[in-house]
Amino acid sequence: MRLAVVGAGSMGAQIAQQAAINGLEVRLQDQSPEQLRRADASNRGHLMRRVEKGKLAALDAEAALARVRTSIALADAVGDADFVIEAVFEDLELKRSIFADLDRLAPAAAVLASNSSTMGISKIADATRRPESCVNMHFFYPVLVMDLVEVVRGPATSDATVKRAMQLARDMGRAPVLINKEIDGFIVNRILHAASQEAYRLLDAGVASFEDIDVAVEKGLNWPMGPFRLGDFSGLDVTYSARLHMYKTTGDERYRPSPQLEAKVKAGKLGRKTGEGWYRY
Ligand SMILES: NC(=O)c1ccc[n+]([C@@H]2O[C@H](COP(=O)([O-])OP(=O)(O)OC[C@H]3O[C@@H](n4cnc5c(N)ncnc54)[C@H](O)[C@@H]3O)[C@@H](O)[C@H]2O)c1
């Protein structure tokens, strides 16, 4: 099985490395040599920490790193691939143009998957002549830690493609779930949004402080992080734009972003990455 990953950002780099840890040969492509260097250095850092903790043998770590070969040229990366996972910026036109290129450059039998968090594959697959071989494979950040993969079939996705995507996720040591219909937010983000929307409603109504809502969710529901701590971790700009997207696409008032969240984003208090969000870091 030859896997190619297109886009070597936060997601692509770790998707490639997770596959290589599980024995797959992977080509990792990005248009930016700097991103490829960063991906390589970051993956090395992660694996070496596992070696230091005694969780991975040094030789296995080196072998897993060597199984990811980086490339700038898309044709080189996907020319003999059995399976391609796209993880470039969340931009529909960019993804469509990459899928059109993949259709031209990857073998006719290759599956083309997108890691998009918000774009159902039907929006992208018709840029190719093989919509039946296109599917969403939604990994979670950080991919080296998070077990789940949401496999989402579009209206044109074939049973064979779904089967291959589910199997690839298992071969990568990940747990796939199948979503039979394209739906905004898939499963996890829908449930997360519903819960965190309620948390924001309680905050905006002055029912409890954000700290107490976090403690209640962490201690009462056993979630590792409450909604506000999690927002700081993923970036409040990401939470905000996901909410705005849901609000705009559904028109449902329940998804209107909280004014307090909007104020944080406008003030540039985006969470850990800026040193302050709901909490200070
Ligand atoms: N970050 C997350 O938590 C997360 C979680 C699940 C899914 N996703 C999805 O994964 C995808 C990537 O997200 P990310 O956070 O890794 O983004 P990122 O900004 O870290 O990385 C995107 C990468 O794509 C590369 N790229 C852009 N145009 C390209 C092109 N034409 N050819 C090759 N490479 C190109 C960029 O150089 C960059 O390295 C998005 O679709 C996003 O919705 C993100």
Short mmCIF file of C-alpha atoms in Angstrom, two decimals, residues 6-270:
data_model
loop_
_atom_site.label_atom_id
_atom_site.label_comp_id
_atom_site.label_asym_id
_atom_site.label_seq_id
_atom_site.Cartn_x
_atom_site.Cartn_y
_atom_site.Cartn_z
CA VAL A 6 -0.75 16.29 0.14
CA GLY A 7 -0.15 19.28 2.45
CA ALA A 8 2.41 19.02 5.25
CA GLY A 9 0.85 21.34 7.83
CA SER A 10 -0.31 20.43 11.35
CA MET A 11 -2.52 17.64 10.05
CA GLY A 12 -0.73 16.32 6.95
CA ALA A 13 2.63 15.93 8.69
CA GLN A 14 1.17 13.77 11.46
CA ILE A 15 -1.17 11.80 9.18
CA ALA A 16 1.92 10.78 7.20
CA GLN A 17 3.89 9.95 10.35
CA GLN A 18 1.06 7.95 11.93
CA ALA A 19 0.85 5.81 8.79
CA ALA A 20 4.63 5.31 8.75
CA ILE A 21 4.71 4.28 12.43
CA ASN A 22 2.34 1.50 11.38
CA GLY A 23 4.61 0.31 8.59
CA LEU A 24 3.22 2.13 5.55
CA GLU A 25 5.47 3.77 2.96
CA VAL A 26 4.38 7.38 2.64
CA ARG A 27 5.11 10.28 0.32
CA LEU A 28 4.46 13.66 1.93
CA GLN A 29 4.06 16.57 -0.48
CA ASP A 30 3.85 20.31 0.08
CA GLN A 31 4.45 23.26 -2.20
CA SER A 32 6.58 24.85 0.51
CA PRO A 33 10.04 23.37 1.22
CA GLU A 34 9.98 25.19 4.57
CA GLN A 35 6.76 23.36 5.58
CA LEU A 36 8.33 20.03 4.61
CA ARG A 37 11.38 20.78 6.76
CA ARG A 38 9.14 21.79 9.65
CA ALA A 39 7.02 18.66 9.28
CA ASP A 40 10.12 16.51 9.35
CA ALA A 41 11.59 18.26 12.41
CA SER A 42 8.31 18.19 14.28
CA ASN A 43 7.73 14.47 13.59
CA ARG A 44 11.30 13.72 14.69
CA GLY A 45 10.67 15.65 17.92
CA HIS A 46 7.48 13.68 18.66
CA LEU A 47 9.08 10.30 17.99
CA MET A 48 12.23 11.10 19.96
CA ARG A 49 10.10 12.02 22.98
CA ARG A 50 8.52 8.56 22.72
CA VAL A 51 12.00 7.03 22.59
CA GLU A 52 13.08 9.02 25.70
CA LYS A 53 9.98 7.81 27.56
CA GLY A 54 10.78 4.22 26.58
CA LYS A 55 7.58 3.91 24.52
CA LEU A 56 9.33 3.36 21.19
CA ALA A 57 12.65 1.71 20.30
CA ALA A 58 15.19 4.10 18.75
CA LEU A 59 15.59 1.86 15.69
CA ASP A 60 11.82 1.72 15.12
CA ALA A 61 11.64 5.50 15.40
CA GLU A 62 14.35 5.96 12.77
CA ALA A 63 12.68 3.41 10.49
CA ALA A 64 9.30 5.17 10.85
CA LEU A 65 10.88 8.55 10.09
CA ALA A 66 12.64 7.10 7.03
CA ARG A 67 9.34 5.71 5.69
CA VAL A 68 8.07 9.29 5.16
CA ARG A 69 9.68 10.66 2.02
CA THR A 70 9.04 14.32 1.32
CA SER A 71 8.52 15.86 -2.06
CA ILE A 72 7.74 19.22 -3.67
CA ALA A 73 6.55 17.82 -6.99
CA LEU A 74 2.98 16.53 -6.82
CA ALA A 75 3.53 14.19 -9.78
CA ASP A 76 6.40 12.45 -7.96
CA ALA A 77 4.44 12.14 -4.75
CA VAL A 78 1.24 10.65 -6.15
CA GLY A 79 2.37 9.02 -9.43
CA ASP A 80 2.32 5.49 -8.01
CA ALA A 81 0.00 6.00 -5.02
CA ASP A 82 -2.79 3.59 -4.11
CA PHE A 83 -4.35 6.13 -1.78
CA VAL A 84 -4.03 9.92 -1.49
CA ILE A 85 -5.07 12.01 1.52
CA GLU A 86 -5.34 15.75 0.92
CA ALA A 87 -4.71 18.07 3.90
CA VAL A 88 -4.12 21.53 2.43
CA PHE A 89 -5.68 24.81 3.64
CA GLU A 90 -9.44 24.79 4.18
CA ASP A 91 -10.21 26.55 0.89
CA LEU A 92 -12.74 25.04 -1.51
CA GLU A 93 -11.25 26.33 -4.77
CA LEU A 94 -7.77 25.18 -3.71
CA LYS A 95 -9.05 21.71 -2.81
CA ARG A 96 -10.96 21.44 -6.10
CA SER A 97 -7.91 22.38 -8.12
CA ILE A 98 -5.76 19.89 -6.20
CA PHE A 99 -8.33 17.12 -6.74
CA ALA A 100 -8.34 17.92 -10.49
CA ASP A 101 -4.51 17.60 -10.45
CA LEU A 102 -4.68 14.37 -8.43
CA ASP A 103 -7.16 12.93 -10.91
CA ARG A 104 -4.65 13.62 -13.70
CA LEU A 105 -1.53 12.49 -11.83
CA ALA A 106 -2.52 9.59 -9.55
CA PRO A 107 -3.20 6.07 -10.90
CA ALA A 108 -6.80 5.52 -12.05
CA ALA A 109 -7.36 2.98 -9.23
CA ALA A 110 -6.24 5.33 -6.45
CA VAL A 111 -8.68 6.57 -3.81
CA LEU A 112 -8.66 10.35 -3.26
CA ALA A 113 -9.59 11.41 0.28
CA SER A 114 -9.94 14.85 1.84
CA ASN A 115 -9.25 15.63 5.48
CA SER A 116 -11.51 18.70 5.39
CA SER A 117 -13.34 19.47 8.63
CA THR A 118 -16.24 21.25 6.96
CA MET A 119 -16.41 20.41 3.26
CA GLY A 120 -18.33 17.31 2.28
CA ILE A 121 -16.58 15.38 -0.49
CA SER A 122 -19.43 16.05 -2.96
CA LYS A 123 -18.29 19.69 -3.13
CA ILE A 124 -14.84 18.55 -4.29
CA ALA A 125 -15.29 15.19 -6.05
CA ASP A 126 -16.93 16.58 -9.18
CA ALA A 127 -13.64 18.29 -10.01
CA THR A 128 -12.46 14.75 -10.87
CA ARG A 129 -13.59 12.02 -13.29
CA ARG A 130 -13.75 9.54 -10.41
CA PRO A 131 -16.26 10.87 -7.83
CA GLU A 132 -16.95 7.23 -6.81
CA SER A 133 -13.33 7.00 -5.57
CA CYS A 134 -13.50 10.20 -3.49
CA VAL A 135 -14.30 10.27 0.24
CA ASN A 136 -13.75 12.34 3.40
CA MET A 137 -11.33 11.01 5.99
CA HIS A 138 -11.51 13.40 8.92
CA PHE A 139 -8.63 12.94 11.33
CA PHE A 140 -8.39 14.76 14.67
CA TYR A 141 -5.60 16.97 15.95
CA PRO A 142 -3.07 15.86 17.14
CA VAL A 143 -3.23 12.87 14.79
CA LEU A 144 -0.39 11.06 16.59
CA VAL A 145 -2.54 10.98 19.74
CA MET A 146 -6.18 11.06 18.67
CA ASP A 147 -7.58 7.66 17.72
CA LEU A 148 -10.68 8.61 15.80
CA VAL A 149 -11.18 8.98 12.05
CA GLU A 150 -14.59 9.98 10.68
CA VAL A 151 -15.05 8.43 7.24
CA VAL A 152 -17.82 10.32 5.46
CA ARG A 153 -19.31 9.05 2.23
CA GLY A 154 -20.68 11.45 -0.35
CA PRO A 155 -23.65 10.62 -2.59
CA ALA A 156 -21.29 9.30 -5.31
CA THR A 157 -18.79 7.44 -3.07
CA SER A 158 -18.73 3.71 -3.85
CA ASP A 159 -18.92 0.92 -1.25
CA ALA A 160 -15.45 -0.21 -2.34
CA THR A 161 -14.00 3.26 -1.62
CA VAL A 162 -15.64 3.36 1.81
CA LYS A 163 -14.21 -0.06 2.58
CA ARG A 164 -10.70 0.98 1.55
CA ALA A 165 -10.86 4.17 3.62
CA MET A 166 -12.07 2.26 6.71
CA GLN A 167 -9.31 -0.30 6.21
CA LEU A 168 -6.60 2.33 5.76
CA ALA A 169 -7.64 3.99 9.02
CA ARG A 170 -7.36 0.60 10.80
CA ASP A 171 -4.01 -0.10 9.13
CA MET A 172 -2.83 3.24 10.52
CA GLY A 173 -3.76 2.10 14.02
CA ARG A 174 -6.80 4.37 14.13
CA ALA A 175 -10.48 3.72 14.89
CA PRO A 176 -12.75 4.64 11.96
CA VAL A 177 -16.46 5.41 12.20
CA LEU A 178 -18.66 5.60 9.11
CA ILE A 179 -20.98 8.53 8.44
CA ASN A 180 -23.46 7.53 5.76
CA LYS A 181 -24.71 10.99 4.86
CA GLU A 182 -22.85 14.23 4.35
CA ILE A 183 -23.77 16.54 7.18
CA ASP A 184 -22.13 19.73 8.47
CA GLY A 185 -19.87 19.05 11.44
CA PHE A 186 -19.98 15.26 10.92
CA ILE A 187 -20.54 13.54 14.32
CA VAL A 188 -17.97 14.84 16.76
CA ASN A 189 -18.13 18.52 15.93
CA ARG A 190 -21.93 18.47 15.96
CA ILE A 191 -22.02 17.00 19.45
CA LEU A 192 -19.18 19.22 20.64
CA HIS A 193 -20.92 22.31 19.22
CA ALA A 194 -24.21 21.40 20.86
CA ALA A 195 -22.52 20.99 24.24
CA SER A 196 -20.33 24.06 23.99
CA GLN A 197 -23.21 26.15 22.66
CA GLU A 198 -25.06 25.31 25.86
CA ALA A 199 -21.96 26.25 27.87
CA TYR A 200 -21.82 29.65 26.12
CA ARG A 201 -25.55 30.16 26.72
CA LEU A 202 -25.05 29.56 30.45
CA LEU A 203 -22.11 31.98 30.46
CA ASP A 204 -23.91 34.70 28.47
CA ALA A 205 -26.96 34.39 30.75
CA GLY A 206 -24.75 34.92 33.82
CA VAL A 207 -25.67 31.50 35.24
CA ALA A 208 -22.07 30.56 36.12
CA SER A 209 -18.49 31.64 35.48
CA PHE A 210 -16.54 30.03 32.63
CA GLU A 211 -14.19 28.50 35.21
CA ASP A 212 -17.09 26.84 37.06
CA ILE A 213 -18.68 25.59 33.83
CA ASP A 214 -15.33 23.98 32.92
CA VAL A 215 -15.02 22.38 36.36
CA ALA A 216 -18.61 21.09 36.15
CA VAL A 217 -18.02 19.48 32.75
CA GLU A 218 -14.61 18.07 33.71
CA LYS A 219 -15.68 16.62 37.05
CA GLY A 220 -19.31 15.81 36.24
CA LEU A 221 -19.01 14.42 32.73
CA ASN A 222 -15.39 13.25 32.94
CA TRP A 223 -14.41 15.20 29.83
CA PRO A 224 -10.66 15.83 29.85
CA MET A 225 -11.25 19.53 29.20
CA GLY A 226 -14.26 21.79 29.68
CA PRO A 227 -15.50 23.80 26.67
CA PHE A 228 -13.60 26.99 27.54
CA ARG A 229 -10.28 25.26 28.24
CA LEU A 230 -10.73 23.28 25.02
CA GLY A 231 -11.49 26.50 23.11
CA ASP A 232 -8.22 28.01 24.35
CA PHE A 233 -6.39 24.83 23.34
CA SER A 234 -7.72 24.71 19.77
CA GLY A 235 -7.80 28.50 19.24
CA LEU A 236 -10.84 30.70 19.86
CA ASP A 237 -10.66 31.98 16.25
CA VAL A 238 -11.19 28.37 15.10
CA THR A 239 -14.15 27.90 17.49
CA TYR A 240 -15.60 31.24 16.39
CA SER A 241 -15.33 30.62 12.65
CA ALA A 242 -16.74 27.08 13.00
CA ARG A 243 -19.76 28.56 14.81
CA LEU A 244 -20.18 31.32 12.26
CA HIS A 245 -20.03 28.73 9.47
CA MET A 246 -22.75 26.62 11.17
CA TYR A 247 -24.86 29.74 11.80
CA LYS A 248 -24.56 30.93 8.20
CA THR A 249 -25.20 27.55 6.62
CA THR A 250 -28.12 26.55 8.86
CA GLY A 251 -29.56 30.01 9.68
CA ASP A 252 -30.27 28.45 13.08
CA GLU A 253 -30.13 30.99 15.94
CA ARG A 254 -28.77 28.29 18.24
CA TYR A 255 -25.47 28.51 16.38
CA ARG A 256 -25.07 32.31 16.55
CA PRO A 257 -21.61 32.89 18.11
CA SER A 258 -21.66 34.11 21.70
CA PRO A 259 -20.99 37.86 22.05
CA GLN A 260 -18.36 37.08 24.69
CA LEU A 261 -16.58 34.70 22.30
CA GLU A 262 -16.72 37.31 19.55
CA ALA A 263 -15.23 39.94 21.90
CA LYS A 264 -12.29 37.64 22.75
CA VAL A 265 -11.55 37.05 19.06
CA LYS A 266 -11.81 40.77 18.19
CA ALA A 267 -9.40 41.56 21.05
CA GLY A 268 -6.90 39.03 19.65
CA LYS A 269 -7.22 36.84 22.77
CA LEU A 270 -7.23 33.55 20.91
#
